[in-house]
Amino acid sequence: MRCPTCHTELPEGVTTCEACATVDSEPTVVYLPSTELEDTSEFVVNPNLSGYALVVERGPRAGMTFLLKRVVTTIGRDPNSDIFLNDATVSRHHCRFTHLNDTLVLADSGSTNGTYVNKTRIDEESLDVGDRVFVGKFHMVVAKSDV
């Protein structure tokens, strides 16, 4: 695994980077696409994982995957966010994902730059696998494990 901030290779099980002191309490998976995906409806992160995930396609953390395992997952520039995106284009409390039953809902938290799904600004939106989520400079794809 690599540090999400400085990209230093971290030994297995280490959650604090010795190079930059970033603390990564949320498990991550490195995703390296071999080709450009045309059909994202069958996008699977890892068959051993359950729940939804966000795969960063473009932006400062391109190639990273964030697991959405909790009932509510927050995204923001606040270091206490479940997914910490340290960039000026992201509000402190930007948005939140709610995963109940088999429905994933994204809600904007009053962010300055807005939250977008498939290039449309939203206040709240149900998501499907393959939907594209835009949070500041971060362009992400919603993925789901097939387990």
GROMACS .gro file of N, CA and C in nm:
model
  441
    1MET      N    1   0.084  -0.117   0.000
    1MET     CA    2   0.000   0.000   0.000
    1MET      C    3   0.089   0.123   0.000
    2ARG      N    4   0.040   0.229  -0.064
    2ARG     CA    5   0.115   0.355  -0.068
    2ARG      C    6   0.042   0.461   0.015
    3CYS      N    7   0.119   0.553   0.068
    3CYS     CA    8   0.064   0.665   0.144
    3CYS      C    9  -0.023   0.748   0.051
    4PRO      N   10  -0.145   0.784   0.091
    4PRO     CA   11  -0.232   0.863   0.005
    4PRO      C   12  -0.183   1.006  -0.016
    5THR      N   13  -0.093   1.054   0.069
    5THR     CA   14  -0.045   1.192   0.057
    5THR      C   15   0.086   1.201  -0.022
    6CYS      N   16   0.190   1.126   0.022
    6CYS     CA   17   0.321   1.139  -0.042
    6CYS      C   18   0.357   1.020  -0.131
    7HIS      N   19   0.274   0.917  -0.132
    7HIS     CA   20   0.290   0.798  -0.217
    7HIS      C   21   0.410   0.710  -0.180
    8THR      N   22   0.460   0.726  -0.058
    8THR     CA   23   0.567   0.638  -0.009
    8THR      C   24   0.511   0.498   0.011
    9GLU      N   25   0.586   0.396  -0.026
    9GLU     CA   26   0.543   0.258  -0.006
    9GLU      C   27   0.540   0.229   0.143
   10LEU      N   28   0.425   0.177   0.191
   10LEU     CA   29   0.409   0.145   0.334
   10LEU      C   30   0.409  -0.005   0.353
   11PRO      N   31   0.474  -0.054   0.458
   11PRO     CA   32   0.470  -0.197   0.488
   11PRO      C   33   0.326  -0.239   0.520
   12GLU      N   34   0.294  -0.365   0.498
   12GLU     CA   35   0.160  -0.415   0.523
   12GLU      C   36   0.120  -0.394   0.669
   13GLY      N   37  -0.001  -0.342   0.689
   13GLY     CA   38  -0.055  -0.320   0.823
   13GLY      C   39  -0.022  -0.186   0.884
   14VAL      N   40   0.070  -0.109   0.824
   14VAL     CA   41   0.107   0.022   0.878
   14VAL      C   42   0.004   0.125   0.833
   15THR      N   43  -0.046   0.206   0.926
   15THR     CA   44  -0.146   0.306   0.893
   15THR      C   45  -0.096   0.449   0.908
   16THR      N   46   0.027   0.468   0.954
   16THR     CA   47   0.085   0.601   0.965
   16THR      C   48   0.214   0.606   0.884
   17CYS      N   49   0.220   0.702   0.791
   17CYS     CA   50   0.337   0.716   0.705
   17CYS      C   51   0.451   0.781   0.783
   18GLU      N   52   0.568   0.717   0.783
   18GLU     CA   53   0.684   0.773   0.852
   18GLU      C   54   0.740   0.895   0.780
   19ALA      N   55   0.718   0.904   0.648
   19ALA     CA   56   0.773   1.015   0.570
   19ALA      C   57   0.698   1.145   0.591
   20CYS      N   58   0.563   1.139   0.599
   20CYS     CA   59   0.485   1.263   0.608
   20CYS      C   60   0.388   1.265   0.726
   21ALA      N   61   0.381   1.157   0.803
   21ALA     CA   62   0.296   1.145   0.923
   21ALA      C   63   0.147   1.141   0.893
   22THR      N   64   0.109   1.110   0.770
   22THR     CA   65  -0.032   1.095   0.738
   22THR      C   66  -0.085   0.970   0.807
   23VAL      N   67  -0.200   0.984   0.872
   23VAL     CA   68  -0.265   0.871   0.937
   23VAL      C   69  -0.379   0.827   0.848
   24ASP      N   70  -0.378   0.702   0.808
   24ASP     CA   71  -0.480   0.647   0.720
   24ASP      C   72  -0.553   0.537   0.794
   25SER      N   73  -0.666   0.572   0.858
   25SER     CA   74  -0.740   0.474   0.937
   25SER      C   75  -0.838   0.394   0.852
   26GLU      N   76  -0.871   0.443   0.733
   26GLU     CA   77  -0.965   0.375   0.645
   26GLU      C   78  -0.887   0.284   0.551
   27PRO      N   79  -0.922   0.157   0.541
   27PRO     CA   80  -0.849   0.070   0.450
   27PRO      C   81  -0.864   0.115   0.305
   28THR      N   82  -0.757   0.104   0.229
   28THR     CA   83  -0.760   0.142   0.089
   28THR      C   84  -0.705   0.030   0.003
   29VAL      N   85  -0.739   0.035  -0.123
   29VAL     CA   86  -0.693  -0.063  -0.220
   29VAL      C   87  -0.637   0.016  -0.337
   30VAL      N   88  -0.520  -0.019  -0.383
   30VAL     CA   89  -0.463   0.048  -0.499
   30VAL      C   90  -0.522  -0.015  -0.624
   31TYR      N   91  -0.576   0.069  -0.712
   31TYR     CA   92  -0.637   0.022  -0.835
   31TYR      C   93  -0.555   0.074  -0.951
   32LEU      N   94  -0.502  -0.015  -1.032
   32LEU     CA   95  -0.425   0.023  -1.149
   32LEU      C   96  -0.491  -0.035  -1.273
   33PRO      N   97  -0.569   0.046  -1.345
   33PRO     CA   98  -0.639  -0.006  -1.463
   33PRO      C   99  -0.541  -0.042  -1.574
   34SER      N  100  -0.567  -0.154  -1.638
   34SER     CA  101  -0.480  -0.196  -1.748
   34SER      C  102  -0.524  -0.133  -1.879
   35THR      N  103  -0.652  -0.103  -1.892
   35THR     CA  104  -0.704  -0.037  -2.011
   35THR      C  105  -0.813   0.060  -1.969
   36GLU      N  106  -0.851   0.148  -2.058
   36GLU     CA  107  -0.961   0.242  -2.033
   36GLU      C  108  -1.091   0.163  -2.032
   37LEU      N  109  -1.171   0.182  -1.929
   37LEU     CA  110  -1.297   0.109  -1.918
   37LEU      C  111  -1.407   0.181  -1.994
   38GLU      N  112  -1.475   0.112  -2.082
   38GLU     CA  113  -1.587   0.169  -2.154
   38GLU      C  114  -1.716   0.145  -2.077
   39ASP      N  115  -1.736   0.023  -2.027
   39ASP     CA  116  -1.859  -0.014  -1.957
   39ASP      C  117  -1.827  -0.025  -1.808
   40THR      N  118  -1.873   0.074  -1.730
   40THR     CA  119  -1.845   0.073  -1.586
   40THR      C  120  -1.953   0.000  -1.508
   41SER      N  121  -2.054  -0.054  -1.574
   41SER     CA  122  -2.162  -0.122  -1.502
   41SER      C  123  -2.114  -0.252  -1.438
   42GLU      N  124  -2.003  -0.308  -1.486
   42GLU     CA  125  -1.950  -0.431  -1.429
   42GLU      C  126  -1.819  -0.405  -1.355
   43PHE      N  127  -1.799  -0.284  -1.308
   43PHE     CA  128  -1.678  -0.243  -1.240
   43PHE      C  129  -1.674  -0.307  -1.102
   44VAL      N  130  -1.577  -0.393  -1.077
   44VAL     CA  131  -1.564  -0.463  -0.949
   44VAL      C  132  -1.427  -0.432  -0.891
   45VAL      N  133  -1.422  -0.390  -0.766
   45VAL     CA  134  -1.296  -0.357  -0.701
   45VAL      C  135  -1.221  -0.484  -0.664
   46ASN      N  136  -1.284  -0.571  -0.587
   46ASN     CA  137  -1.222  -0.694  -0.540
   46ASN      C  138  -1.333  -0.785  -0.491
   47PRO      N  139  -1.343  -0.907  -0.541
   47PRO     CA  140  -1.452  -0.995  -0.502
   47PRO      C  141  -1.450  -1.033  -0.354
   48ASN      N  142  -1.339  -1.010  -0.283
   48ASN     CA  143  -1.333  -1.042  -0.141
   48ASN      C  144  -1.386  -0.929  -0.052
   49LEU      N  145  -1.418  -0.813  -0.112
   49LEU     CA  146  -1.469  -0.700  -0.036
   49LEU      C  147  -1.619  -0.690  -0.055
   50SER      N  148  -1.687  -0.638   0.046
   50SER     CA  149  -1.831  -0.618   0.032
   50SER      C  150  -1.862  -0.470   0.042
   51GLY      N  151  -1.976  -0.430  -0.011
   51GLY     CA  152  -2.017  -0.290  -0.006
   51GLY      C  153  -1.970  -0.212  -0.127
   52TYR      N  154  -1.986  -0.082  -0.117
   52TYR     CA  155  -1.950   0.008  -0.226
   52TYR      C  156  -1.812   0.067  -0.205
   53ALA      N  157  -1.757   0.122  -0.313
   53ALA     CA  158  -1.627   0.188  -0.309
   53ALA      C  159  -1.627   0.302  -0.409
   54LEU      N  160  -1.533   0.393  -0.391
   54LEU     CA  161  -1.510   0.501  -0.486
   54LEU      C  162  -1.371   0.484  -0.543
   55VAL      N  163  -1.360   0.479  -0.674
   55VAL     CA  164  -1.231   0.468  -0.741
   55VAL      C  165  -1.199   0.605  -0.802
   56VAL      N  166  -1.087   0.664  -0.762
   56VAL     CA  167  -1.048   0.795  -0.813
   56VAL      C  168  -0.990   0.777  -0.953
   57GLU      N  169  -1.062   0.830  -1.052
   57GLU     CA  170  -1.016   0.821  -1.191
   57GLU      C  171  -0.917   0.932  -1.225
   58ARG      N  172  -0.950   1.055  -1.182
   58ARG     CA  173  -0.866   1.170  -1.210
   58ARG      C  174  -0.860   1.259  -1.087
   59GLY      N  175  -0.749   1.327  -1.070
   59GLY     CA  176  -0.733   1.418  -0.958
   59GLY      C  177  -0.610   1.384  -0.878
   60PRO      N  178  -0.593   1.453  -0.764
   60PRO     CA  179  -0.472   1.436  -0.684
   60PRO      C  180  -0.445   1.293  -0.636
   61ARG      N  181  -0.546   1.210  -0.620
   61ARG     CA  182  -0.525   1.073  -0.572
   61ARG      C  183  -0.566   0.970  -0.677
   62ALA      N  184  -0.544   0.999  -0.802
   62ALA     CA  185  -0.584   0.909  -0.911
   62ALA      C  186  -0.526   0.770  -0.887
   63GLY      N  187  -0.613   0.670  -0.904
   63GLY     CA  188  -0.571   0.531  -0.887
   63GLY      C  189  -0.605   0.474  -0.752
   64MET      N  190  -0.648   0.557  -0.656
   64MET     CA  191  -0.682   0.507  -0.523
   64MET      C  192  -0.828   0.466  -0.516
   65THR      N  193  -0.856   0.373  -0.427
   65THR     CA  194  -0.993   0.328  -0.403
   65THR      C  195  -1.025   0.349  -0.256
   66PHE      N  196  -1.140   0.408  -0.230
   66PHE     CA  197  -1.188   0.430  -0.094
   66PHE      C  198  -1.309   0.340  -0.071
   67LEU      N  199  -1.304   0.260   0.033
   67LEU     CA  200  -1.415   0.171   0.064
   67LEU      C  201  -1.522   0.246   0.141
   68LEU      N  202  -1.648   0.225   0.104
   68LEU     CA  203  -1.761   0.284   0.174
   68LEU      C  204  -1.827   0.173   0.253
   69LYS      N  205  -1.773   0.144   0.371
   69LYS     CA  206  -1.820   0.030   0.448
   69LYS      C  207  -1.918   0.068   0.557
   70ARG      N  208  -1.916   0.191   0.598
   70ARG     CA  209  -2.000   0.234   0.709
   70ARG      C  210  -2.139   0.273   0.659
   71VAL      N  211  -2.232   0.284   0.752
   71VAL     CA  212  -2.367   0.329   0.716
   71VAL      C  213  -2.357   0.470   0.658
   72VAL      N  214  -2.278   0.559   0.722
   72VAL     CA  215  -2.254   0.693   0.671
   72VAL      C  216  -2.104   0.713   0.656
   73THR      N  217  -2.061   0.761   0.539
   73THR     CA  218  -1.921   0.792   0.513
   73THR      C  219  -1.913   0.938   0.474
   74THR      N  220  -1.832   1.015   0.545
   74THR     CA  221  -1.819   1.157   0.515
   74THR      C  222  -1.694   1.183   0.433
   75ILE      N  223  -1.705   1.285   0.347
   75ILE     CA  224  -1.591   1.329   0.265
   75ILE      C  225  -1.571   1.477   0.291
   76GLY      N  226  -1.445   1.517   0.310
   76GLY     CA  227  -1.418   1.658   0.327
   76GLY      C  228  -1.272   1.687   0.351
   77ARG      N  229  -1.244   1.816   0.367
   77ARG     CA  230  -1.109   1.862   0.394
   77ARG      C  231  -1.078   1.859   0.544
   78ASP      N  232  -1.179   1.832   0.624
   78ASP     CA  233  -1.159   1.817   0.769
   78ASP      C  234  -1.085   1.685   0.793
   79PRO      N  235  -0.974   1.688   0.867
   79PRO     CA  236  -0.899   1.564   0.891
   79PRO      C  237  -0.980   1.455   0.960
   80ASN      N  238  -1.090   1.491   1.024
   80ASN     CA  239  -1.176   1.391   1.089
   80ASN      C  240  -1.277   1.327   0.995
   81SER      N  241  -1.278   1.368   0.868
   81SER     CA  242  -1.367   1.307   0.769
   81SER      C  243  -1.327   1.161   0.748
   82ASP      N  244  -1.424   1.078   0.714
   82ASP     CA  245  -1.393   0.938   0.685
   82ASP      C  246  -1.300   0.928   0.564
   83ILE      N  247  -1.326   1.011   0.462
   83ILE     CA  248  -1.237   1.020   0.346
   83ILE      C  249  -1.186   1.163   0.344
   84PHE      N  250  -1.059   1.180   0.380
   84PHE     CA  251  -0.995   1.311   0.391
   84PHE      C  252  -0.934   1.347   0.257
   85LEU      N  253  -0.986   1.454   0.194
   85LEU     CA  254  -0.933   1.502   0.067
   85LEU      C  255  -0.876   1.641   0.092
   86ASN      N  256  -0.745   1.649   0.108
   86ASN     CA  257  -0.679   1.773   0.144
   86ASN      C  258  -0.651   1.855   0.019
   87ASP      N  259  -0.753   1.929  -0.025
   87ASP     CA  260  -0.740   2.013  -0.144
   87ASP      C  261  -0.833   2.132  -0.126
   88ALA      N  262  -0.790   2.250  -0.170
   88ALA     CA  263  -0.868   2.373  -0.153
   88ALA      C  264  -1.002   2.370  -0.226
   89THR      N  265  -1.020   2.282  -0.323
   89THR     CA  266  -1.146   2.273  -0.397
   89THR      C  267  -1.252   2.191  -0.322
   90VAL      N  268  -1.211   2.131  -0.210
   90VAL     CA  269  -1.301   2.048  -0.129
   90VAL      C  270  -1.334   2.123   0.000
   91SER      N  271  -1.463   2.131   0.035
   91SER     CA  272  -1.505   2.196   0.159
   91SER      C  273  -1.469   2.109   0.279
   92ARG      N  274  -1.464   2.169   0.397
   92ARG     CA  275  -1.431   2.094   0.519
   92ARG      C  276  -1.528   1.977   0.538
   93HIS      N  277  -1.655   2.002   0.521
   93HIS     CA  278  -1.759   1.898   0.529
   93HIS      C  279  -1.831   1.902   0.395
   94HIS      N  280  -1.776   1.833   0.297
   94HIS     CA  281  -1.821   1.847   0.159
   94HIS      C  282  -1.949   1.767   0.130
   95CYS      N  283  -1.946   1.636   0.156
   95CYS     CA  284  -2.062   1.552   0.125
   95CYS      C  285  -2.058   1.425   0.209
   96ARG      N  286  -2.165   1.347   0.199
   96ARG     CA  287  -2.171   1.222   0.275
   96ARG      C  288  -2.244   1.116   0.193
   97PHE      N  289  -2.199   0.993   0.209
   97PHE     CA  290  -2.262   0.877   0.148
   97PHE      C  291  -2.336   0.801   0.256
   98THR      N  292  -2.459   0.763   0.228
   98THR     CA  293  -2.538   0.683   0.321
   98THR      C  294  -2.569   0.552   0.250
   99HIS      N  295  -2.535   0.440   0.315
   99HIS     CA  296  -2.555   0.307   0.257
   99HIS      C  297  -2.649   0.230   0.348
  100LEU      N  298  -2.776   0.222   0.310
  100LEU     CA  299  -2.876   0.148   0.386
  100LEU      C  300  -2.939   0.043   0.295
  101ASN      N  301  -2.954  -0.077   0.349
  101ASN     CA  302  -3.005  -0.190   0.269
  101ASN      C  303  -2.916  -0.202   0.146
  102ASP      N  304  -2.969  -0.191   0.027
  102ASP     CA  305  -2.885  -0.199  -0.093
  102ASP      C  306  -2.888  -0.069  -0.171
  103THR      N  307  -2.913   0.042  -0.101
  103THR     CA  308  -2.921   0.173  -0.166
  103THR      C  309  -2.808   0.262  -0.117
  104LEU      N  310  -2.739   0.325  -0.212
  104LEU     CA  311  -2.633   0.419  -0.181
  104LEU      C  312  -2.681   0.558  -0.220
  105VAL      N  313  -2.682   0.650  -0.123
  105VAL     CA  314  -2.730   0.786  -0.148
  105VAL      C  315  -2.616   0.883  -0.118
  106LEU      N  316  -2.595   0.979  -0.207
  106LEU     CA  317  -2.496   1.084  -0.189
  106LEU      C  318  -2.569   1.214  -0.162
  107ALA      N  319  -2.528   1.286  -0.056
  107ALA     CA  320  -2.588   1.415  -0.023
  107ALA      C  321  -2.478   1.519  -0.004
  108ASP      N  322  -2.497   1.635  -0.066
  108ASP     CA  323  -2.405   1.746  -0.047
  108ASP      C  324  -2.426   1.803   0.094
  109SER      N  325  -2.320   1.846   0.159
  109SER     CA  326  -2.329   1.899   0.296
  109SER      C  327  -2.317   2.051   0.297
  110GLY      N  328  -2.369   2.116   0.192
  110GLY     CA  329  -2.361   2.262   0.183
  110GLY      C  330  -2.224   2.310   0.138
  111SER      N  331  -2.159   2.231   0.055
  111SER     CA  332  -2.023   2.264   0.009
  111SER      C  333  -2.022   2.389  -0.079
  112THR      N  334  -1.908   2.457  -0.081
  112THR     CA  335  -1.893   2.578  -0.162
  112THR      C  336  -1.896   2.547  -0.311
  113ASN      N  337  -1.820   2.446  -0.355
  113ASN     CA  338  -1.809   2.416  -0.497
  113ASN      C  339  -1.912   2.315  -0.546
  114GLY      N  340  -1.992   2.259  -0.456
  114GLY     CA  341  -2.096   2.165  -0.496
  114GLY      C  342  -2.044   2.024  -0.514
  115THR      N  343  -2.139   1.931  -0.519
  115THR     CA  344  -2.112   1.790  -0.544
  115THR      C  345  -2.187   1.755  -0.672
  116TYR      N  346  -2.121   1.682  -0.760
  116TYR     CA  347  -2.179   1.650  -0.890
  116TYR      C  348  -2.186   1.500  -0.911
  117VAL      N  349  -2.294   1.455  -0.973
  117VAL     CA  350  -2.308   1.316  -1.015
  117VAL      C  351  -2.332   1.318  -1.165
  118ASN      N  352  -2.246   1.252  -1.239
  118ASN     CA  353  -2.255   1.249  -1.385
  118ASN      C  354  -2.269   1.390  -1.443
  119LYS      N  355  -2.188   1.482  -1.391
  119LYS     CA  356  -2.176   1.621  -1.436
  119LYS      C  357  -2.296   1.710  -1.402
  120THR      N  358  -2.388   1.662  -1.318
  120THR     CA  359  -2.503   1.742  -1.275
  120THR      C  360  -2.490   1.771  -1.126
  121ARG      N  361  -2.500   1.899  -1.089
  121ARG     CA  362  -2.490   1.937  -0.947
  121ARG      C  363  -2.611   1.883  -0.872
  122ILE      N  364  -2.586   1.824  -0.756
  122ILE     CA  365  -2.693   1.760  -0.680
  122ILE      C  366  -2.696   1.810  -0.536
  123ASP      N  367  -2.813   1.799  -0.474
  123ASP     CA  368  -2.825   1.816  -0.329
  123ASP      C  369  -2.827   1.678  -0.265
  124GLU      N  370  -2.903   1.586  -0.328
  124GLU     CA  371  -2.909   1.447  -0.282
  124GLU      C  372  -2.946   1.361  -0.402
  125GLU      N  373  -2.880   1.245  -0.413
  125GLU     CA  374  -2.901   1.160  -0.530
  125GLU      C  375  -2.872   1.015  -0.495
  126SER      N  376  -2.959   0.925  -0.542
  126SER     CA  377  -2.932   0.781  -0.531
  126SER      C  378  -2.830   0.746  -0.638
  127LEU      N  379  -2.737   0.658  -0.603
  127LEU     CA  380  -2.628   0.624  -0.694
  127LEU      C  381  -2.638   0.480  -0.740
  128ASP      N  382  -2.585   0.456  -0.858
  128ASP     CA  383  -2.572   0.322  -0.914
  128ASP      C  384  -2.425   0.297  -0.943
  129VAL      N  385  -2.387   0.171  -0.952
  129VAL     CA  386  -2.252   0.135  -0.991
  129VAL      C  387  -2.225   0.196  -1.128
  130GLY      N  388  -2.109   0.259  -1.141
  130GLY     CA  389  -2.071   0.322  -1.267
  130GLY      C  390  -2.098   0.471  -1.269
  131ASP      N  391  -2.178   0.523  -1.175
  131ASP     CA  392  -2.200   0.668  -1.170
  131ASP      C  393  -2.068   0.737  -1.139
  132ARG      N  394  -2.053   0.855  -1.195
  132ARG     CA  395  -1.932   0.934  -1.173
  132ARG      C  396  -1.964   1.045  -1.073
  133VAL      N  397  -1.880   1.057  -0.971
  133VAL     CA  398  -1.897   1.156  -0.865
  133VAL      C  399  -1.781   1.254  -0.873
  134PHE      N  400  -1.813   1.384  -0.870
  134PHE     CA  401  -1.712   1.488  -0.879
  134PHE      C  402  -1.715   1.570  -0.750
  135VAL      N  403  -1.605   1.568  -0.675
  135VAL     CA  404  -1.589   1.645  -0.552
  135VAL      C  405  -1.464   1.728  -0.572
  136GLY      N  406  -1.480   1.857  -0.600
  136GLY     CA  407  -1.365   1.942  -0.631
  136GLY      C  408  -1.289   1.886  -0.750
  137LYS      N  409  -1.158   1.869  -0.736
  137LYS     CA  410  -1.075   1.816  -0.845
  137LYS      C  411  -1.079   1.664  -0.855
  138PHE      N  412  -1.149   1.599  -0.763
  138PHE     CA  413  -1.150   1.454  -0.758
  138PHE      C  414  -1.264   1.397  -0.842
  139HIS      N  415  -1.230   1.317  -0.942
  139HIS     CA  416  -1.327   1.252  -1.029
  139HIS      C  417  -1.326   1.103  -0.995
  140MET      N  418  -1.441   1.054  -0.945
  140MET     CA  419  -1.446   0.918  -0.892
  140MET      C  420  -1.559   0.839  -0.958
  141VAL      N  421  -1.544   0.707  -0.959
  141VAL     CA  422  -1.645   0.617  -1.012
  141VAL      C  423  -1.696   0.531  -0.895
  142VAL      N  424  -1.828   0.513  -0.888
  142VAL     CA  425  -1.887   0.427  -0.786
  142VAL      C  426  -1.869   0.282  -0.830
  143ALA      N  427  -1.815   0.201  -0.741
  143ALA     CA  428  -1.793   0.059  -0.769
  143ALA      C  429  -1.857  -0.022  -0.658
  144LYS      N  430  -1.885  -0.149  -0.686
  144LYS     CA  431  -1.941  -0.238  -0.584
  144LYS      C  432  -1.882  -0.377  -0.600
  145SER      N  433  -1.854  -0.438  -0.487
  145SER     CA  434  -1.807  -0.575  -0.487
  145SER      C  435  -1.923  -0.664  -0.527
  146ASP      N  436  -1.895  -0.776  -0.592
  146ASP     CA  437  -2.003  -0.867  -0.634
  146ASP      C  438  -2.035  -0.970  -0.526
  147VAL      N  439  -1.981  -0.954  -0.404
  147VAL     CA  440  -2.010  -1.048  -0.296
  147VAL      C  441  -2.132  -1.003  -0.219
   0.00000   0.00000   0.00000
